[in-house]
Tab-separated table of C-alpha atoms in Angstrom:
chain	number	residue	atom	x	y	z
U	228	MET	CA	-10.129	12.445	26.341
U	229	VAL	CA	-8.342	10.676	23.516
U	230	VAL	CA	-8.010	12.533	20.197
U	231	PRO	CA	-6.796	11.432	16.738
U	232	VAL	CA	-3.635	12.706	15.111
U	233	THR	CA	-3.333	14.880	12.013
U	234	LEU	CA	-1.527	13.159	9.173
U	235	ASP	CA	1.695	14.973	8.335
U	236	PRO	CA	3.407	13.657	5.169
U	237	PRO	CA	7.011	14.870	5.578
U	238	SER	CA	9.112	13.481	8.412
U	239	PRO	CA	11.695	15.567	10.317
U	240	GLU	CA	14.426	13.652	8.491
U	241	GLY	CA	13.014	14.607	5.119
U	242	PHE	CA	11.847	11.129	4.124
U	243	TYR	CA	8.669	11.534	2.118
U	244	ALA	CA	6.444	8.446	2.178
U	245	ILE	CA	4.059	9.583	-0.599
U	246	ASN	CA	0.959	7.566	0.294
U	247	ASN	CA	1.639	6.415	3.866
U	248	PRO	CA	2.945	8.927	6.425
U	249	PHE	CA	3.820	6.102	8.840
U	250	LEU	CA	6.473	4.727	6.487
U	251	VAL	CA	9.877	5.632	7.933
U	252	ASN	CA	12.100	3.835	5.438
U	253	GLY	CA	11.877	1.394	2.585
U	254	PRO	CA	10.377	1.505	-0.926
U	255	LYS	CA	7.918	4.381	-1.343
U	256	GLY	CA	4.523	4.119	-2.989
U	257	PHE	CA	1.981	1.331	-3.085
U	258	LEU	CA	3.561	-0.381	-6.110
U	259	GLU	CA	7.013	-1.695	-6.893
U	260	ALA	CA	8.009	-3.415	-10.136
U	261	MET	CA	11.153	-4.827	-11.644
U	262	THR	CA	12.290	-6.902	-14.610
U	263	LEU	CA	13.769	-10.340	-13.975
U	264	GLU	CA	15.574	-12.561	-16.482
U	265	ASP	CA	12.497	-13.928	-18.243
U	266	GLU	CA	9.820	-12.588	-15.956
U	267	SER	CA	8.474	-9.427	-14.366
U	268	TYR	CA	7.839	-8.885	-10.671
U	269	ILE	CA	5.213	-6.640	-9.087
U	270	ARG	CA	4.673	-5.870	-5.411
U	271	PHE	CA	1.265	-4.259	-4.932
U	272	ASP	CA	-0.126	-3.030	-1.592
U	273	LEU	CA	-3.711	-4.046	-0.817
U	274	PRO	CA	-4.040	-3.346	2.928
U	275	GLY	CA	-6.907	-5.168	4.605
U	276	VAL	CA	-7.321	-7.760	1.859
U	277	PRO	CA	-7.208	-11.380	3.117
U	278	PRO	CA	-5.225	-14.077	1.261
U	279	ASP	CA	-8.375	-15.312	-0.501
U	280	GLY	CA	-9.769	-11.846	-1.222
U	281	VAL	CA	-7.983	-11.026	-4.478
U	282	THR	CA	-8.537	-11.978	-8.114
U	283	VAL	CA	-5.848	-11.494	-10.753
U	284	TYR	CA	-6.324	-12.005	-14.474
U	285	LEU	CA	-4.561	-11.078	-17.687
U	286	ASP	CA	-6.150	-8.937	-20.390
U	287	PRO	CA	-4.030	-9.692	-23.504
U	288	PRO	CA	-5.949	-7.445	-25.970
U	289	ASN	CA	-5.226	-4.416	-23.779
U	290	LYS	CA	-1.863	-5.727	-22.566
U	291	ALA	CA	-3.017	-5.213	-18.974
U	292	VAL	CA	-2.755	-7.023	-15.667
U	293	CYS	CA	-6.053	-6.652	-13.805
U	294	ILE	CA	-6.417	-6.881	-10.046
U	295	LEU	CA	-9.710	-7.014	-8.159
U	296	ALA	CA	-9.692	-7.222	-4.378
U	297	ASP	CA	-11.940	-6.658	-1.390
U	298	ALA	CA	-10.962	-5.703	2.159
U	299	PRO	CA	-13.891	-6.589	4.439
U	300	LYS	CA	-15.147	-4.470	7.298
U	301	GLU	CA	-13.285	-6.193	10.114
U	302	HIS	CA	-14.533	-4.053	13.008
U	303	LYS	CA	-17.877	-2.472	13.748
U	304	TYR	CA	-16.174	0.931	13.897
U	305	ASP	CA	-14.679	0.666	10.398
U	306	SER	CA	-16.416	3.227	8.197
U	307	SER	CA	-16.934	0.628	5.448
U	308	HIS	CA	-15.290	-2.180	3.535
U	309	ARG	CA	-12.719	-1.268	0.900
U	310	ASN	CA	-12.918	-2.400	-2.690
U	311	TYR	CA	-9.934	-2.328	-5.031
U	312	ASP	CA	-11.662	-2.525	-8.363
U	313	GLY	CA	-10.355	-2.735	-11.904
U	314	THR	CA	-6.710	-1.947	-11.249
U	315	ARG	CA	-5.045	-2.292	-14.639
U	316	LEU	CA	-1.269	-2.381	-14.893
U	317	ARG	CA	0.495	-2.071	-18.228
U	318	PRO	CA	4.199	-2.608	-18.955
U	319	LYS	CA	5.897	0.628	-20.033
U	320	LEU	CA	8.943	1.346	-22.139
U	321	ASN	CA	12.241	2.320	-20.537
U	322	TYR	CA	14.312	4.570	-22.789
U	323	ARG	CA	17.953	5.156	-21.852
U	324	GLY	CA	17.206	4.538	-18.212
U	325	ILE	CA	14.177	6.833	-18.154
U	326	ASN	CA	10.738	5.383	-17.415
U	327	THR	CA	8.191	6.499	-19.992
U	328	LYS	CA	4.420	6.332	-20.154
U	329	ILE	CA	4.495	4.491	-23.495
U	330	PRO	CA	2.992	0.972	-23.315
U	331	CYS	CA	5.330	-1.829	-24.369
U	332	THR	CA	4.362	-3.399	-27.727
U	333	CYS	CA	7.454	-5.502	-28.466
U	334	CYS	CA	6.265	-8.546	-26.552
U	335	GLU	CA	3.483	-11.069	-26.834
U	336	PHE	CA	2.360	-9.946	-23.400
U	337	PHE	CA	2.379	-12.398	-20.500
U	338	SER	CA	1.718	-16.092	-20.870
U	339	GLY	CA	0.985	-16.670	-17.196
U	340	PHE	CA	1.714	-15.692	-13.615
U	341	THR	CA	2.085	-16.878	-10.054
U	342	SER	CA	0.753	-14.850	-7.153
U	343	HIS	CA	1.035	-14.710	-3.387
U	344	MET	CA	-1.184	-12.612	-1.149
U	345	ALA	CA	-0.226	-12.116	2.498
U	346	ASP	CA	-0.209	-9.336	5.096
U	347	GLY	CA	-1.997	-6.913	2.784
U	348	VAL	CA	0.526	-7.263	-0.054
U	349	LEU	CA	0.080	-8.976	-3.418
U	350	ARG	CA	3.238	-10.256	-5.093
U	351	LEU	CA	3.108	-11.292	-8.747
U	352	ILE	CA	5.663	-12.990	-10.965
U	353	LEU	CA	4.599	-12.696	-14.588
U	354	THR	CA	6.045	-14.802	-17.404
U	355	LYS	CA	6.539	-13.026	-20.720
U	356	HIS	CA	7.682	-13.855	-24.228
U	357	HIS	CA	9.334	-11.354	-26.594
U	358	THR	CA	9.128	-11.381	-30.349
U	359	SER	CA	12.281	-9.303	-30.727
U	360	THR	CA	15.774	-10.830	-30.732
U	361	PRO	CA	17.747	-10.026	-28.688
U	362	ARG	CA	15.243	-9.201	-25.958
U	363	PRO	CA	15.052	-5.400	-25.492
U	364	PRO	CA	15.108	-3.933	-21.964
U	365	CYS	CA	11.544	-2.727	-22.328
U	366	ILE	CA	9.473	-3.837	-19.355
U	367	TYR	CA	10.870	-1.786	-16.539
U	368	THR	CA	8.020	-0.114	-14.776
U	369	TYR	CA	4.256	-0.307	-14.486
U	370	GLY	CA	1.527	2.271	-14.274
U	371	THR	CA	-2.206	2.315	-13.684
U	372	ALA	CA	-4.137	2.652	-16.895
U	373	GLN	CA	-7.615	3.618	-15.768
U	374	SER	CA	-8.788	7.026	-16.866
U	375	HIS	CA	-10.961	7.559	-13.791
U	376	HIS	CA	-7.943	7.178	-11.469
U	377	ASP	CA	-6.175	10.446	-12.189
U	378	PHE	CA	-3.068	11.657	-10.399
U	379	PRO	CA	-2.768	15.295	-9.351
U	380	HIS	CA	-0.311	17.014	-11.677
U	381	GLY	CA	3.220	15.883	-10.951
U	382	THR	CA	2.219	13.480	-8.179
U	383	ASP	CA	2.600	10.014	-9.673
U	384	PRO	CA	3.140	7.841	-6.544
U	385	ASN	CA	5.560	5.636	-8.465
U	386	ASP	CA	7.948	8.539	-9.064
U	387	PRO	CA	10.892	7.957	-6.665
U	388	ASN	CA	11.867	11.626	-6.926
U	389	LEU	CA	8.522	12.897	-5.667
U	390	THR	CA	8.798	15.249	-2.691
U	391	GLY	CA	6.543	17.829	-1.137
U	392	PRO	CA	3.677	18.290	1.304
U	393	ILE	CA	1.144	16.221	-0.658
U	394	LEU	CA	-0.230	13.014	0.842
U	395	ILE	CA	-1.555	10.916	-2.027
U	396	PRO	CA	-4.373	8.469	-1.240
U	397	HIS	CA	-4.413	4.925	-2.578
U	398	ILE	CA	-5.835	5.775	-5.992
U	399	CYS	CA	-6.966	2.206	-6.703
U	400	VAL	CA	-9.559	2.103	-3.947
U	401	ALA	CA	-12.882	2.259	-5.783
U	402	GLN	CA	-15.020	2.068	-2.620
U	403	GLY	CA	-14.174	2.916	0.954
U	404	SER	CA	-11.411	4.933	2.569
U	405	GLN	CA	-8.367	5.692	0.404
U	406	MET	CA	-6.277	6.882	3.325
U	407	PRO	CA	-3.951	4.790	5.527
U	408	TYR	CA	-5.436	6.199	8.750
U	409	GLU	CA	-9.007	6.260	9.988
U	410	SER	CA	-10.357	7.298	13.396
U	411	LYS	CA	-13.675	7.406	15.210
U	412	ARG	CA	-14.392	9.053	18.542
U	413	LEU	CA	-16.443	6.781	20.765
U	414	GLN	CA	-19.368	7.842	22.917
U	415	ASN	CA	-17.545	6.799	26.081
U	416	GLY	CA	-14.678	9.195	25.313
U	417	GLY	CA	-12.393	6.564	23.840
U	418	LEU	CA	-11.019	6.411	20.321
U	419	TYR	CA	-10.921	3.833	17.558
U	420	VAL	CA	-8.164	3.970	14.929
U	421	ARG	CA	-7.344	1.918	11.849
U	422	VAL	CA	-3.768	2.134	10.563
U	423	ASP	CA	-2.505	0.585	7.318
U	424	MET	CA	0.985	-0.890	7.406
U	425	PRO	CA	1.009	-3.286	4.430
U	426	GLY	CA	3.539	-6.069	4.545
U	427	VAL	CA	3.731	-6.180	8.345
U	428	PRO	CA	2.909	-9.635	9.787
U	429	SER	CA	0.399	-9.668	12.634
U	430	ASP	CA	3.136	-10.443	15.173
U	431	ASN	CA	5.450	-7.638	13.997
U	432	PHE	CA	3.344	-4.752	15.329
U	433	THR	CA	4.254	-2.938	18.551
U	434	VAL	CA	2.036	-0.512	20.484
U	435	SER	CA	3.477	1.857	23.087
U	436	VAL	CA	2.349	4.846	25.143
U	437	THR	CA	4.892	7.578	25.917
U	438	ASN	CA	4.368	11.201	26.995
U	439	GLY	CA	0.657	11.042	26.316
U	440	ARG	CA	1.012	9.661	22.795
U	441	VAL	CA	-0.033	6.254	21.510
U	442	LYS	CA	2.511	4.992	18.993
U	443	VAL	CA	2.474	2.049	16.601
U	444	THR	CA	5.510	0.537	14.905
U	445	GLY	CA	5.666	-2.286	12.416
U	446	GLU	CA	8.343	-4.026	10.385
U	447	ALA	CA	7.604	-5.533	6.987
U	448	PRO	CA	10.312	-7.966	5.863
U	449	ALA	CA	11.509	-8.101	2.261
U	450	LEU	CA	9.996	-11.149	0.596
U	451	SER	CA	10.331	-12.652	-2.861
U	452	HIS	CA	11.978	-10.006	-5.076
U	453	ASP	CA	11.212	-6.949	-2.925
U	454	SER	CA	14.015	-4.408	-3.201
U	455	ALA	CA	14.025	-3.924	0.579
U	456	GLY	CA	11.941	-4.286	3.705
U	457	ARG	CA	9.818	-1.470	5.104
U	458	PHE	CA	9.649	0.047	8.572
U	459	TYR	CA	6.624	1.967	9.826
U	460	SER	CA	6.362	4.104	12.947
U	461	GLY	CA	4.208	6.967	14.147
U	462	ASP	CA	1.770	8.390	16.661
U	463	VAL	CA	-1.831	7.323	16.114
U	464	ALA	CA	-3.564	9.039	19.058
U	465	ILE	CA	-2.960	11.742	21.654
U	466	LEU	CA	-4.099	11.634	25.270
U	467	SER	CA	-5.501	14.921	26.584
U	468	THR	CA	-3.482	14.433	29.751
U	469	PRO	CA	-0.148	12.552	29.835
U	470	VAL	CA	-1.407	9.773	32.106
U	471	ASP	CA	0.213	6.380	32.428
U	472	LEU	CA	-2.105	4.315	30.243
U	473	PRO	CA	-1.118	0.633	30.344
U	474	VAL	CA	-0.783	-0.786	26.849
U	475	ARG	CA	-2.691	-3.890	27.948
U	476	LYS	CA	-5.840	-1.764	28.224
U	477	ILE	CA	-5.672	-0.925	24.514
U	478	LYS	CA	-7.488	-3.541	22.456
U	479	THR	CA	-5.597	-4.337	19.271
U	480	ILE	CA	-6.434	-6.354	16.179
U	481	ALA	CA	-3.579	-6.899	13.711
U	482	LYS	CA	-4.595	-8.564	10.472
U	483	ASN	CA	-3.785	-8.394	6.744
U	484	GLY	CA	-1.348	-5.489	7.015
U	485	VAL	CA	-3.722	-3.390	9.122
U	486	ILE	CA	-3.737	-2.735	12.859
U	487	ARG	CA	-6.856	-1.552	14.663
U	488	LEU	CA	-6.845	-0.090	18.159
U	489	VAL	CA	-9.658	0.653	20.598
U	490	ILE	CA	-8.209	3.091	23.112
U	491	PRO	CA	-10.258	3.411	26.322
U	492	PRO	CA	-11.305	6.748	27.825
U	493	LEU	CA	-9.044	8.284	30.434
């Protein structure tokens, strides 16, 4: 028999991945933002979304960046497709090095953007114009601005100081699974698993079987203005008996920052 694993947020080393327990090191959370010289950069995780599956538009009246995306059901065992709907990102003020939740009003918002979607990650470079002279260091961080996407108290996934035994789902998934791991026991005794590792190219996944555990690792390189690359690793299934299961017998599909495995019965 092959059984799924139980997601365990904290690692033995104390690294807390916030919304993906397979993340071993690298930037935490599904969103990363930074201010450039005359632009702003956003890295936004949309695991499962193909390069042509995302729409980005600017909402100047609300000073919001809106992202709509759809991750199709790639395998018959996927529970459903995933829809990232109405994600609104607003620039926030940074006061004396502290990120606030106050929307920035000193700029004329963004005049345009360029985007690149690959391996389940959307990267945006937004052009902005300020009315103040000299330009204040205002746009420093971004936050979701939809009232129906509420964080548990004290669990903002963009807080780098967040620690604790809480695994936060991807709050911007409007339809479908919000979690980075999904499993389904098959009638023949096998197991199907879907594991999100956004940013990992399809040829950077590795599957291994050791001591009765099926393990997946993946390396996501730092692209564009990413602060760093990301490394994922973790067990995704447990064999009831520690048999020597050849990796070649495990069917794998790696696509758009997601790896899917069909593990045969023992």
